[in-house]
Amino acid sequence: MYKGIAGSEGIGIGKAVLIEEHEINVEAKKVTDMDGEIARLQKAIEKFVADTTEMAARMDETVGKKDADILRGHIQMLQDPMLEEQISALMLNEKITAEMAVDQVLEQTAEMFAQIPDELLQQRATDFRDIKTRMLKILMGIEDVDISQVPSGTVLVARDLTPSMTAGINPDNIAGILTEVGGRTSHSAILARAMEIPAVLSIENICSIVKNGDEVVLDGTSGEAVVNPDEETVTRFEKMYQEHQNEKALLKAYAGQPSMTKDGTRVELVCNIGKPEDAKKAVECDGEGIGLFRTEFLFMDRDSIPTEEEQFEAYKTAAETMKGKPVIIRTLDIGGDKAIPYLGLEEEENPFLGFRAIRFCLKRKDIYETQLKALVRASAFGKIKIMVPLVTGVDELRQVKVMVADIMKEYDKEGVAYNKNIEIGVMMETPAACMMADALAKEAAFFSIGTNDLTGYTMAVDRGNAKVAYLYSTYNPAVLRAIKRIIECGKKEGIMVGMCGEAAADSKLIPLLLAFGLDEFSVSGTSVLKTRKIISDCDVEECKALADKVMKCVTEEEVLELLK
Ligand code: PEP
Ligand code: MG
């Protein structure tokens, strides 16, 4: 049994196809026919563009436009006139082959990006190395395994999955993926989940262990894989596979159904998204609205602040896609672990307790006003609600309300259309907001509980510190009390209370949340049907009886004993 990181859930059973990394040795050679060599380079670039365009088109169908655009970006990167100029100048000056020049220039460019202490820009280094490898293979006539042609029931085994490799995947033929590197948020994991292919990542030396044609079974939920399993193991995995398939088929029955408990309590089941295009996915997954649009993604992976127009288009797209269903848009939540280099924020000793989210926005009102203006304008196109992150007291909420009121006055003068009743709510994710929940509920239009942060801040735990990670648990009675208090305070003032942290999709916690009276559950698209099923299996009175017992628990262990 090999243990790795659970990258994408599901059971995979199949035969291994090893995606080998060819040794690419660029020979040092002098060129005599330089015109011919430059023509060879041009032909290779043309082939790269044609192949990539075709792969991106295929990827549009399998994983969606967003990821296909990463590949289209590779074309732009390679066709950058400066880069092409650099490659041909090096060839001419040094009289070297196209391979040598491509290798040197693209490696230098990748190295430059790799040095920048920013995760997103470092990702460009991977992109440039991917482009370099593919260009060298074209120039040297090296053919890779054609992933699009592998037989049904294939388990792909690779060091890592690059975007260009993934482009060829036909999800119907791939039973699973094993890799040597990558974590849950790596590109390969995100793509595997998007295609619903079970994946276990970061298994040490897996490419040396597995041979082509080996039998492989894997569990993408527990992160386990077995190579050439014995009969008993195969039977066990086949049983788990069947159970998983049955569960998936069963869940389909919940599509189009109301989100309602056994005894008829209706709740809202909405989705978390990061990009306007994700709203389409939310609709496909049967989400009843958007409970959290993390707008910081619009600010990431670029070199400047998105303009009011760009933001307006993004919010309008999400609102129109949801056709009048609620779309809760969280205003800029940066800082902490979400750095945006071009904003020039200083390094802080305690970034999670520092200049982030609403604290940053209220100091950089120029940036915040642009976002609020775009939001207010987009409110004319759907049911947009504004949510303020990391609130610690009513004064922050009031300041946002004043800013929105001023924008509305300006729009009235200019005759710009907007929704006069746009709701402004609070993301409840700090202990201070929890303590002030009674007061906040009087001034906020709604609450949404951010359990990811609320858990960390309530338990005073730095999630990056492995020594204290055991304390980071939403099952801790302290966190449960905080959640209960927030819901009760909201209910007392008659406002909607939702939850957009990971806990909203937690099967153990859903009965408690229903007992407390949570109105809205905001989960990832792939969790919608599962969450609806769990809700449908609950009876509120039974949940309340369970909650009474759970809330008497004083340790996490006692809580878990009851919830299991
Ligand atoms: C949360 O804190 O629970 C949350 C949903 O926000 P984020 O994970 O973006 O901080
Ligand atoms: Mg948060």
Tab-separated table of C-alpha atoms in Angstrom, residues 1 17 194 487:
chain	number	residue	atom	x	y	z
A	1	MET	CA	0.000	0.000	0.000
A	17	VAL	CA	0.189	3.749	-18.397
A	194	ALA	CA	-12.854	19.167	-12.459
A	487	ILE	CA	-27.079	31.866	14.309
